[in-house]
Coordinates of C-alpha atoms in Angstrom, one line a residue:
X19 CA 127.4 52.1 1.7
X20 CA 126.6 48.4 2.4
X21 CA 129.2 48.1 5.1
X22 CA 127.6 51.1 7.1
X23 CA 124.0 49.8 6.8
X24 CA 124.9 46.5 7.9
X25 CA 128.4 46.2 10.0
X26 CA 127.2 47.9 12.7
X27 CA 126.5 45.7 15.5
X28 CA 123.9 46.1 18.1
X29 CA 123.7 44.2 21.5
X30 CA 122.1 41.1 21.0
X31 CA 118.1 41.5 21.6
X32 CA 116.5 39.2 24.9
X33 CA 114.2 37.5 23.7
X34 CA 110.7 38.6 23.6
X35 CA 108.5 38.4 27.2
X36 CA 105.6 38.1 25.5
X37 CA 103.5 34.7 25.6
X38 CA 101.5 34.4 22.7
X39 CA 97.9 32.3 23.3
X40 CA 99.1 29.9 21.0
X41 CA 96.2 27.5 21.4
X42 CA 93.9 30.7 20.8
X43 CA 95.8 32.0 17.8
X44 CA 95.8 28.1 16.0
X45 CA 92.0 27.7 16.6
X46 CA 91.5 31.4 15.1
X47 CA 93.5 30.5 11.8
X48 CA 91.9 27.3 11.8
X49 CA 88.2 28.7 11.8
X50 CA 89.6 31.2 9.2
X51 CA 91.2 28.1 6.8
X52 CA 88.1 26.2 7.4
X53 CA 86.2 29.2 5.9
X54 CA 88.1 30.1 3.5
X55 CA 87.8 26.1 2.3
X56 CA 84.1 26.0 2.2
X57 CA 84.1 29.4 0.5
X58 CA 86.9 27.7 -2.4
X59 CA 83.9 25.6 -3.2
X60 CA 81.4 27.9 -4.0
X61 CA 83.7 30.2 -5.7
X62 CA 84.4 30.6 -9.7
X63 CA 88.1 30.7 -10.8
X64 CA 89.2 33.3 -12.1
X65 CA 89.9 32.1 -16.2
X66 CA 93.3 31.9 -17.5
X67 CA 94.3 34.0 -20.2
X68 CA 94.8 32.4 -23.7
X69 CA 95.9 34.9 -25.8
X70 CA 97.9 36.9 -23.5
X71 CA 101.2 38.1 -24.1
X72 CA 103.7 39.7 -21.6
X73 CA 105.8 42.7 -22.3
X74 CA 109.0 42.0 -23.0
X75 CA 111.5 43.5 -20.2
X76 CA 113.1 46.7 -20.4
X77 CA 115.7 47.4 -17.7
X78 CA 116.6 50.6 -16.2
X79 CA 113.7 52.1 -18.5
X80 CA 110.8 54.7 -17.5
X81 CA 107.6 55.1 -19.5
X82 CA 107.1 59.0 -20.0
X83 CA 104.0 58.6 -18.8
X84 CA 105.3 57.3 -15.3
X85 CA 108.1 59.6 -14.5
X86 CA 106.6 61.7 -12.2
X87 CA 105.3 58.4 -10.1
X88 CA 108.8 57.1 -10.1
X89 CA 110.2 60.2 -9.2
X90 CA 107.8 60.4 -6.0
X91 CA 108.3 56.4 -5.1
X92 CA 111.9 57.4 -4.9
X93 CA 112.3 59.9 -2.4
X94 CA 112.4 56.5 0.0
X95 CA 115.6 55.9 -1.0
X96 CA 117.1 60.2 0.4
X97 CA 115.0 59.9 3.5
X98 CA 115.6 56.5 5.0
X99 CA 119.2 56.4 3.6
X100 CA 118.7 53.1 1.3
X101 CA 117.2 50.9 4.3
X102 CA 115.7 47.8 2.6
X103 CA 117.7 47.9 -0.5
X104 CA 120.6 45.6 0.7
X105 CA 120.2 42.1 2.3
X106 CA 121.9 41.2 5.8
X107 CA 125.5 41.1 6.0
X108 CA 125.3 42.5 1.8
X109 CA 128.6 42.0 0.0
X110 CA 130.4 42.7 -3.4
X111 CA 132.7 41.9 -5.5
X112 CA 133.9 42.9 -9.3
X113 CA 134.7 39.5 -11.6
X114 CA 136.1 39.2 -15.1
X115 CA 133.4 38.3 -17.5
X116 CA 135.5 35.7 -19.0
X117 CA 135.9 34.2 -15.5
X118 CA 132.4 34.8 -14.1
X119 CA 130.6 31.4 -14.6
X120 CA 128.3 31.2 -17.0
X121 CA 124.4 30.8 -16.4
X122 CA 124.6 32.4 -12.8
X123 CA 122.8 36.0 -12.4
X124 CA 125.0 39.5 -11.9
X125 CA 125.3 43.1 -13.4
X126 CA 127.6 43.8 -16.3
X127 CA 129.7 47.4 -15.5
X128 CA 132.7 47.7 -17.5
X129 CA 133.6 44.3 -18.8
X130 CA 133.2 42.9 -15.2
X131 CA 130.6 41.2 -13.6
X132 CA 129.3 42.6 -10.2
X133 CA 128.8 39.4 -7.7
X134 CA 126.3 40.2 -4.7
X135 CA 126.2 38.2 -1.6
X136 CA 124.5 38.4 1.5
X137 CA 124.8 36.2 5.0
X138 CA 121.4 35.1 6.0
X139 CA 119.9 33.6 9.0
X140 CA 117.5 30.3 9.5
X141 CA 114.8 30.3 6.7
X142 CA 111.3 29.8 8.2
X143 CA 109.5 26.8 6.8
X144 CA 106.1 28.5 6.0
X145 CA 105.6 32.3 4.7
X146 CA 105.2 35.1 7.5
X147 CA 102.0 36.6 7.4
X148 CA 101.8 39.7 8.1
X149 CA 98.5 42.5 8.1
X150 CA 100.0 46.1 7.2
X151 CA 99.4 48.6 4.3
X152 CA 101.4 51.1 2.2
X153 CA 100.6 54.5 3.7
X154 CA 101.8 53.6 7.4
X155 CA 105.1 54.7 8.3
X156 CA 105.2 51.4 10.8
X157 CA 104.8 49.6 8.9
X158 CA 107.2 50.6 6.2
X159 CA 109.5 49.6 8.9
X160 CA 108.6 45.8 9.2
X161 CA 108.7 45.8 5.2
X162 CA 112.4 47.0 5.4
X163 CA 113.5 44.4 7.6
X164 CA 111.5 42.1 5.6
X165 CA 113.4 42.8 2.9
X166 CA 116.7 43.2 5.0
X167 CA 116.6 39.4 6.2
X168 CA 115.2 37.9 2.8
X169 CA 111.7 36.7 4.0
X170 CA 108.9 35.4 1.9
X171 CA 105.9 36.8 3.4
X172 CA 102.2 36.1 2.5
X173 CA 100.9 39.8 3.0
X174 CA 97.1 40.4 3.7
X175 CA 96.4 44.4 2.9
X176 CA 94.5 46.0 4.9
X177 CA 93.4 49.7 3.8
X178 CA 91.5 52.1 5.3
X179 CA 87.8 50.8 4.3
X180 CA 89.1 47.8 3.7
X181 CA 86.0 45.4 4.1
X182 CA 88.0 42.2 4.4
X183 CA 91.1 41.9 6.2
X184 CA 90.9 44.7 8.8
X185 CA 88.0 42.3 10.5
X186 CA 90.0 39.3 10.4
X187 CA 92.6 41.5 12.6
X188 CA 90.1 42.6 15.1
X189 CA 88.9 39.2 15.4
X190 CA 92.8 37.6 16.1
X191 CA 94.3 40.0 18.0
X192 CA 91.1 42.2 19.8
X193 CA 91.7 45.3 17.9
X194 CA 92.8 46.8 14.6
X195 CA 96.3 48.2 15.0
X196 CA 98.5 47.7 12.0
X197 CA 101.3 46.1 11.6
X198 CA 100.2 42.4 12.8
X199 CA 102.5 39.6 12.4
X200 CA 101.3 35.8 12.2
X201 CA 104.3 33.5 12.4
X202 CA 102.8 30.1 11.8
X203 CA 105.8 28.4 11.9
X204 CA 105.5 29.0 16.2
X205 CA 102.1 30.6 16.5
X206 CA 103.2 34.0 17.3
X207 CA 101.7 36.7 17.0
X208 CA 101.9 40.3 17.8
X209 CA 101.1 44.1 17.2
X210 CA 103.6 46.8 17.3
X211 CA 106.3 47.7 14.8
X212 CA 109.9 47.5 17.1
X213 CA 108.4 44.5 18.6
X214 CA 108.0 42.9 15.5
X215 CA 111.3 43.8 14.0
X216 CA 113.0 42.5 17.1
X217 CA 111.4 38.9 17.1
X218 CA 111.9 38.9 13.3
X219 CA 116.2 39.6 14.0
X220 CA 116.1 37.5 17.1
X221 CA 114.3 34.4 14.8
X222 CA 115.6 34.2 11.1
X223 CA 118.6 37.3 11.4
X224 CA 121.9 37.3 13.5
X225 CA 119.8 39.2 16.4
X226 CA 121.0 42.6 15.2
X227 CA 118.4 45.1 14.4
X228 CA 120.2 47.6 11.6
X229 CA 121.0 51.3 12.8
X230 CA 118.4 52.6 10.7
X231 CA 115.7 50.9 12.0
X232 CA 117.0 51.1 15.8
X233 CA 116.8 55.0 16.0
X234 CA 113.5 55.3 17.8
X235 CA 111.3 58.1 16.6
X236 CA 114.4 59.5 14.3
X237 CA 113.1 55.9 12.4
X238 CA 109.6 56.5 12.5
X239 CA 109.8 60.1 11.6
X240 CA 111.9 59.5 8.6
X241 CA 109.6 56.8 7.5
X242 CA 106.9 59.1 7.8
X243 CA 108.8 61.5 5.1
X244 CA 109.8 58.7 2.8
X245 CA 106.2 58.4 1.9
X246 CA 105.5 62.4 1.3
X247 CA 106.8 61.7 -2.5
X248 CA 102.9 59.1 -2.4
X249 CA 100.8 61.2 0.1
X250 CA 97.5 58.8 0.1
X251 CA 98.4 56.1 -2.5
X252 CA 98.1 52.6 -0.7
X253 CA 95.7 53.8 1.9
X254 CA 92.3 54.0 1.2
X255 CA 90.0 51.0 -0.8
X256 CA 89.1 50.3 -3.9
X257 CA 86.4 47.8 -4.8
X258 CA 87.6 44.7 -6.7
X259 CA 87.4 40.9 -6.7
X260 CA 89.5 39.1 -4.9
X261 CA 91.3 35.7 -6.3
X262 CA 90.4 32.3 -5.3
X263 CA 94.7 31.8 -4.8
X264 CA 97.1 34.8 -3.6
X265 CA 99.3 36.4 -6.1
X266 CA 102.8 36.2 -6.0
X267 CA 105.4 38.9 -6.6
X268 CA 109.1 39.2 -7.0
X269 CA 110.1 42.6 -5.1
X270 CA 111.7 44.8 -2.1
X271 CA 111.1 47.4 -0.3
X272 CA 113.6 49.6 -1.8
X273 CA 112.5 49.7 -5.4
X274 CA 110.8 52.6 -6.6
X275 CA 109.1 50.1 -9.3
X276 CA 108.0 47.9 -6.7
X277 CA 106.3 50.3 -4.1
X278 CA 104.1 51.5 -7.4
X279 CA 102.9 48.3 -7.9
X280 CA 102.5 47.3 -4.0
X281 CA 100.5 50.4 -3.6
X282 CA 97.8 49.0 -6.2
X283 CA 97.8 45.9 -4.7
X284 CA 97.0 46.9 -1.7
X285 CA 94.6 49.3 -2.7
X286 CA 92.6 46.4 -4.2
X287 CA 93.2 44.3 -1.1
X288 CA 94.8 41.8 -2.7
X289 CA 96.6 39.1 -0.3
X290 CA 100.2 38.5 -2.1
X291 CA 102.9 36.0 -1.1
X292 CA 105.7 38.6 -1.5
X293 CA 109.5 37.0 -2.7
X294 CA 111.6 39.6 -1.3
X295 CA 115.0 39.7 -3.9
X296 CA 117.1 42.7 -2.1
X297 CA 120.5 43.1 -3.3
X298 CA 122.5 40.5 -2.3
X299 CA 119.4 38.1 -2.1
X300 CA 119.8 34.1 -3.4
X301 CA 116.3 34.6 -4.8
X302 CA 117.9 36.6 -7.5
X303 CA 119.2 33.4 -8.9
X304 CA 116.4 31.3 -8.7
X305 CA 114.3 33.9 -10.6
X306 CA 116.9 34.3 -13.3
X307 CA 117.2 30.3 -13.8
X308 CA 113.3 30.0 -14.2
X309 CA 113.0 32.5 -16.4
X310 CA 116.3 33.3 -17.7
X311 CA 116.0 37.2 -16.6
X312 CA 116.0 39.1 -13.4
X313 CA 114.5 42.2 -12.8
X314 CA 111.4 43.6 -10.2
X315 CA 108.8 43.4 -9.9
X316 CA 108.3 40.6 -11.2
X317 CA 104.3 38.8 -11.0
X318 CA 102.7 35.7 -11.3
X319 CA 99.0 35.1 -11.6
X320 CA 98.2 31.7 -10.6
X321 CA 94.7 32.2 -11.0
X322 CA 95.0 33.2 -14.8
X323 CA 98.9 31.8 -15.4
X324 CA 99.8 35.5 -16.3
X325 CA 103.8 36.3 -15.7
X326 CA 105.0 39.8 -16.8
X327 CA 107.6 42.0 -15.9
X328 CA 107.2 45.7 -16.1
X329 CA 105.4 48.0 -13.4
X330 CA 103.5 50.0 -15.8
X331 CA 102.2 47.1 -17.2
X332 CA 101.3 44.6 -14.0
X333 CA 99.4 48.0 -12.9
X334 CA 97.3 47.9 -16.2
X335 CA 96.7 44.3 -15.5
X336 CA 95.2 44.9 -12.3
X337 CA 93.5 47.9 -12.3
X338 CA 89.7 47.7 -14.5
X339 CA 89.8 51.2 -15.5
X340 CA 93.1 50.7 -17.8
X341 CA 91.7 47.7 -19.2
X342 CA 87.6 47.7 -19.4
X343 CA 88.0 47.7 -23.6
X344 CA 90.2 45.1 -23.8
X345 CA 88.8 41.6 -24.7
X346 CA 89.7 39.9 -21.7
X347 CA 88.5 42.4 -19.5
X348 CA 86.5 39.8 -17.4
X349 CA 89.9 37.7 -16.7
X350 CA 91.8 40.9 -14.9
X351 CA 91.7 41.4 -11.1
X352 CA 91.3 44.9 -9.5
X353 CA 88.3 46.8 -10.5
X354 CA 86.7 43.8 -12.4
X355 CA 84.0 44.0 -9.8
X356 CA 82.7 46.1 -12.5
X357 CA 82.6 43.4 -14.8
X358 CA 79.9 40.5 -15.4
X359 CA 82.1 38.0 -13.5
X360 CA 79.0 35.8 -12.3
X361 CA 79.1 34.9 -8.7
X362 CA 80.4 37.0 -5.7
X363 CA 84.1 36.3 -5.6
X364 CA 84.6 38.2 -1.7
X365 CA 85.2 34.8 -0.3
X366 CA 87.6 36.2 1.9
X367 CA 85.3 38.3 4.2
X368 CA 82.3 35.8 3.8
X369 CA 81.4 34.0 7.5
X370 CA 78.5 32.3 6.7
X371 CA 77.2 31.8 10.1
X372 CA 77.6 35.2 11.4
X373 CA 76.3 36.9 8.3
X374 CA 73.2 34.7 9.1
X375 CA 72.9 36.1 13.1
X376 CA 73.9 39.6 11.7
X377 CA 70.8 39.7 9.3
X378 CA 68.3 38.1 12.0
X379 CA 69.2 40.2 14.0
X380 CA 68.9 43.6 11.8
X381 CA 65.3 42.0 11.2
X382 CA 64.3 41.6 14.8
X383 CA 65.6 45.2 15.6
X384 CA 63.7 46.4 12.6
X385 CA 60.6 44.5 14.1
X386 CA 61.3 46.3 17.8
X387 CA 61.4 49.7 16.0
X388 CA 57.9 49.3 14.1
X389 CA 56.4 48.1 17.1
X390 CA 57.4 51.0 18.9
X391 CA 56.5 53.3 16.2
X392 CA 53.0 52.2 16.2
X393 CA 52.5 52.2 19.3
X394 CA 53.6 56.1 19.2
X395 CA 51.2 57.0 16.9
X396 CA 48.4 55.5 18.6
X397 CA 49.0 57.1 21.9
X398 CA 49.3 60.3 19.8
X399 CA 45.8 59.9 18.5
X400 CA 44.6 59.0 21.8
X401 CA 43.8 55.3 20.6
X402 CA 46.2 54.1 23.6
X403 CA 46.9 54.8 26.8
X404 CA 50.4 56.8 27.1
X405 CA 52.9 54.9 28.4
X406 CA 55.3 57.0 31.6
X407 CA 59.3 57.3 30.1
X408 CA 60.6 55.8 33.0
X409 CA 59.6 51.6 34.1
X410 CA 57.5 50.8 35.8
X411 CA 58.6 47.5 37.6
X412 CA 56.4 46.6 40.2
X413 CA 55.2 50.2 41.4
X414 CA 51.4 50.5 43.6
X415 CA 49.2 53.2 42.1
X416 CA 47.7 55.3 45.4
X417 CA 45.0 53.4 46.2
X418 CA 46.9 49.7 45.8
X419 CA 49.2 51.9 48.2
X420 CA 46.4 53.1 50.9
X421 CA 44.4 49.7 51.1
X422 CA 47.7 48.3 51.9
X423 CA 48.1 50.7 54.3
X424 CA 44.8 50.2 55.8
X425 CA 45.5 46.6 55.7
X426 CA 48.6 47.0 58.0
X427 CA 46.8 49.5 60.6
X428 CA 44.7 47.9 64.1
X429 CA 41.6 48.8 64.3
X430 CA 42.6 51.6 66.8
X431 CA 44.6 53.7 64.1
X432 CA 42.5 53.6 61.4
X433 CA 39.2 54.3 63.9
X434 CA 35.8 52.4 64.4
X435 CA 34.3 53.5 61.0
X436 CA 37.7 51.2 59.3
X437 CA 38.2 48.4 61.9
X438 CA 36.7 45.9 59.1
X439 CA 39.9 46.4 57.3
X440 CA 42.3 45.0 59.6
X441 CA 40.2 42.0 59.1
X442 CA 40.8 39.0 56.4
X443 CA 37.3 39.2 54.4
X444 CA 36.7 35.0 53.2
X445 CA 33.8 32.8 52.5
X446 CA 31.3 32.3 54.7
X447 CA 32.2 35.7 56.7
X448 CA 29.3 37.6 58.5
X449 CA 29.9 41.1 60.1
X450 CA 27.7 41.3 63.4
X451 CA 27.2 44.7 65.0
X452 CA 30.0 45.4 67.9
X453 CA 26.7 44.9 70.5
X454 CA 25.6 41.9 69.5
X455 CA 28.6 40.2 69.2
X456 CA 29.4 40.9 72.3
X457 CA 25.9 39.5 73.9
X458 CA 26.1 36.5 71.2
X459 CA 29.8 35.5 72.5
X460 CA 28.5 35.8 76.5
X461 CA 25.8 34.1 75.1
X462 CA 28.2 31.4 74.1
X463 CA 30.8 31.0 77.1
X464 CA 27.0 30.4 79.1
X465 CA 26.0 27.9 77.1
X466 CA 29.2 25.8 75.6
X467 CA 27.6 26.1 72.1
X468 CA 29.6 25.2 68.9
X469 CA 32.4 27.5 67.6
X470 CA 31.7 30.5 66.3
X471 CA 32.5 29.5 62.5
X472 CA 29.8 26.9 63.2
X473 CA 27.1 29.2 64.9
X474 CA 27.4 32.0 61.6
X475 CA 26.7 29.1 58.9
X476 CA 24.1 27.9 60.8
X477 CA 21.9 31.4 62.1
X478 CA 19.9 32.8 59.1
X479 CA 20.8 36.1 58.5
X480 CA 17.8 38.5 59.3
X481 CA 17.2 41.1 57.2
X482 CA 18.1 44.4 59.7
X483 CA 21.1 42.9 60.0
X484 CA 22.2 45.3 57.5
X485 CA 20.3 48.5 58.9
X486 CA 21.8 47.8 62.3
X487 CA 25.5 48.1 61.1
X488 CA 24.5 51.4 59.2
X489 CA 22.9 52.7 62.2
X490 CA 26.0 52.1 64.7
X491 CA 28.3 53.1 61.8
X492 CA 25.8 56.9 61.2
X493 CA 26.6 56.8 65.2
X494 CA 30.3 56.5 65.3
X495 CA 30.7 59.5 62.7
X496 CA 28.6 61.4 64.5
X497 CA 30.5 61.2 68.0
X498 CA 33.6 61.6 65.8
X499 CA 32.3 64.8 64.2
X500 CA 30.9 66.1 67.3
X501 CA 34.9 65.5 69.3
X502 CA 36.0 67.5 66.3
X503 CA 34.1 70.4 66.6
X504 CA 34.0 70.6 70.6
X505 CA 38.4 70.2 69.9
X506 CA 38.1 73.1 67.9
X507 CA 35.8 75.5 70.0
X508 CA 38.2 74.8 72.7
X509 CA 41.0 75.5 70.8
X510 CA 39.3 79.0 70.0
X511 CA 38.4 79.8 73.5
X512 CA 42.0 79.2 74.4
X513 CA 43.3 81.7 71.7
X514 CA 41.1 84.4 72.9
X515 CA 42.3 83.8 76.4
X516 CA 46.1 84.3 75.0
X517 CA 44.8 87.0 73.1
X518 CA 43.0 89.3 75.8
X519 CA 46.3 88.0 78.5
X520 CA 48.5 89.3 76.4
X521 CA 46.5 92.7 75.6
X522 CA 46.1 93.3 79.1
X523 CA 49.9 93.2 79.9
X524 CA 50.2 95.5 76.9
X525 CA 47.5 97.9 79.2
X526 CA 49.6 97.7 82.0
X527 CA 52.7 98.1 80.8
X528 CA 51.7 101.4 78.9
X529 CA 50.0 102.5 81.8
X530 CA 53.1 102.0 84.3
X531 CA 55.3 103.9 81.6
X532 CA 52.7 107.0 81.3
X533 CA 52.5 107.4 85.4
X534 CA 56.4 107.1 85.5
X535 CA 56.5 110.1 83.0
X536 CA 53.8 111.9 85.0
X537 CA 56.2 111.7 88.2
X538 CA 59.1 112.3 86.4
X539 CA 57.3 115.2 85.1
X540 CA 56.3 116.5 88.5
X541 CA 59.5 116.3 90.0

């Protein structure tokens, strides 16, 4: 079954066209690092666990109590035809006990021992990270190469209402699409599942993708139905307190055991650094020499030095709800938001500059809405003017608009009664009546007097000055009115005239018809 996953060899994969902003991506991370330093500082650890004692390890066991969970997490294993149980290039061979060395790690079936290789590519110096969750079916399919080329990945979960990592996302890449892969060993990064999974084979495989993940939609689809067995678990968020250091965990993709713990994990949007120990895997040893057993999952708590095997178990340890009587219930992650833990421990999410912007400016659009609020009511109590829905700009009411209209006439348009306003009013100016201006100007050519600015300042205004301008003014209306009316008896007389022209033709033409009948008639 190995062979088929594994011997089949695709065409070699060009590498990807994509340039990554590197210099972008670095300065992103750093800002991130930077915060997550200063946020180290301010934040309690969580406290290690004294008394604590690990289960002890019970292979190929089920707590009664779990079955049906294991039964669901399994049906992975019918739809996707084992993909991400074995390694890359997975082997095996059957060796005598008595032959097998001793202190190495391998399955005992029938006084043999089962040895498990696996050919692996180049090792990447620092853990993949990589921004995914449980219930997506794309990104169960960069898990199972995960887990197919042996990577240690630092995963950040990102659930549906998760209020920490899905930002960080949108922030990197511009939008929050899920699977996204960080590689800081060559600062690329990258949505999009296939894309992924062939920089991942082209990087640390042989540059083979497997057959089952290189079916298209036959892959996606069947990834889809892999999860039918969990509908929902490892989607949506739960509250908790995140850990001052990631959590570590010993698993792959194709353990049951292990996708029951994932799915907590990422429900309480914990980041992990996830060992991936496939059949076939190296890591298999190194586990087994430090602790002398192998078997996933397998956790470690560096913030509170727990190590446990056991699924059931590592899910009571991080979930509050299974633990809230214990003693140390203020020491376990997961729902311990619950618990009196002290200081807020969401260091994660915390920007400390943009949280300040954010509330300023909630507070100044709080301020614009109670301004505009009051000044509603008042104009609905008639206390202030009412203000017109659309702007205003720089509009003229009517009569800004007529004076400036005036202003921009002669004085033959607007008419003798409004020649004054075609005319800049200043200091010192003196309106003389249209007669003796005329005389005063003759007056002034005759003589060779001063200018005519000179000659107002110095003449004292008399006092029928005033009555004269009224009097020529009462004069000008009067011819005006008198045009008017002499226009409109004209305009009368002429409408009779049409009138009695055109009832006279009417005469003659009904006479002419009634003496042609007449002859007609005589005849």
């Amino acid at each position: 079954m190995a062979g088929a996953l594994t011997s089949c060899s695709l065409p070699v994969f060009r590498p990807l066209n994509r340039r990554p902003k590197t210099a972008k991506r670095f300065r992103v991370l750093a800002e991130i690092q930077e915060s997550v330093k200063e946020a180290e500082k301010q934040t309690s650890s969580v406290s290690p666990l004294e008394d604590f004692k690990p289960p002890d390890p019970k292979p190929f066991s089920v707590r009664p109590d779990k079955r049906g969970d294991v039964f669901g997490a399994s049906l992975p294993l019918f739809f996707r035809f084992g993909s991400g149980v074995f390694a890359q290039g997975y082997s095996v061979s059957f060796v005598p006990e008595d032959q097998f060395p001793a202190g190495q790690y391998a399955m005992s079936m029938s006084g043999n021992k089962l040895k498990e290789t696996a050919k692996l590519g180049p090792r990447p110096e620092k853990p993949i990270e990589i921004y995914e969750y449980e219930g997506c079916p794309f990104c169960r399919k960069v898990r199972e190469i995960v887990a197919v080329l042996d990577l240690d990945v630092l995963f950040y979960p990102c659930p549906r209402n998760g209020p920490n990592f899905r930002p960080k996302v949108l922030q990197m890449g511009g939008k929050q699409q899920f699977p996204y892969m960080v590689d800081p060993n060559t600062g690329v990064a990258m949505y999009e599942s296939d894309d992924i999974i062939k920089y991942l084979v082209n990087k640390y495989g042989d540059g083979s993708v497997p057959i089952l993940l290189s079916l298209g939609l036959f892959t996606t689809i069947t990834a889809g139905l892999a999860m039918t067995g969990r509908l929902g678990k490892g989607s949506s968020y739960t509250p908790s307190k995140l850990p001052p250091e990631p959590i570590e965990l010993w698993a792959y993709e194709g353990s049951p055991f292990c996708k029951l713990v994932r799915e907590v994990i990422v429900e309480l949007e914990l980041p992990h650094i996830l060992h991936s120990c496939a059949r076939g895997s190296p890591k298999r040893q190194i586990l087994f020499e430090r602790v002398g057993h192998f078997q996933a999952p397998y956790l470690e708590d560096p913030n509170t030095g727990v190590k446990m095997f056991e699924s059931a178990d590592i899910i009571e340890y991080l979930k509050w709800d299974d633990v809230k009587v214990d003693k140390h219930r203020e020491n376990y992650l997961g729902h311990s938001i619950k618990a009196p833990v002290g200081k807020d421990l969401h260091w994660y999410a915390r920007d400390k500059k943009s949280a300040a912007s954010d509330a300023e400016a909630a507070k100044e659009e709080i301020r614009r809405i109670k301004e505009e609020e009051e000044q509603a009511m008042r104009e609905a109590l008639g206390l202030a003017p009412k203000r017109s829905t659309r702007p205003q700009g720089n509009r003229l009411d009517k009569h800004e608009y007529a004076e400036l209209v005036k202003r921009g006439s002669t004085a033959e348009d607007l008419g003798a009664g409004h020649a004054e306003a075609a005319q800049v009013q200043g200091l010192g100016l003196y309106k003389v009546p249209r007669e003796r201006a005329e005389s005063s100007s003759t007056q002034m050519k005759l003589e060779g007097t001063a200018p005519e600015g000179e000659e107002r300042a110095s003449i004292p205004r008399s006092p029928n000055v005033g009555s004269d301008e009224e009097a020529s003014d009462d004069d000008d209306r009067r011819r005006k009115k008198k045009r008017r009316h002499d226009e409109r008896k004209e305009e009368k007389r002429k409408d009779k005239r049409e009138k009695k022209r055109s009832h006279d033709s009417d005469d003659r033409r009904k006479h002419r018809k009634d003496k042609e009948r007449r002859r007609h008639g005589s005849d």
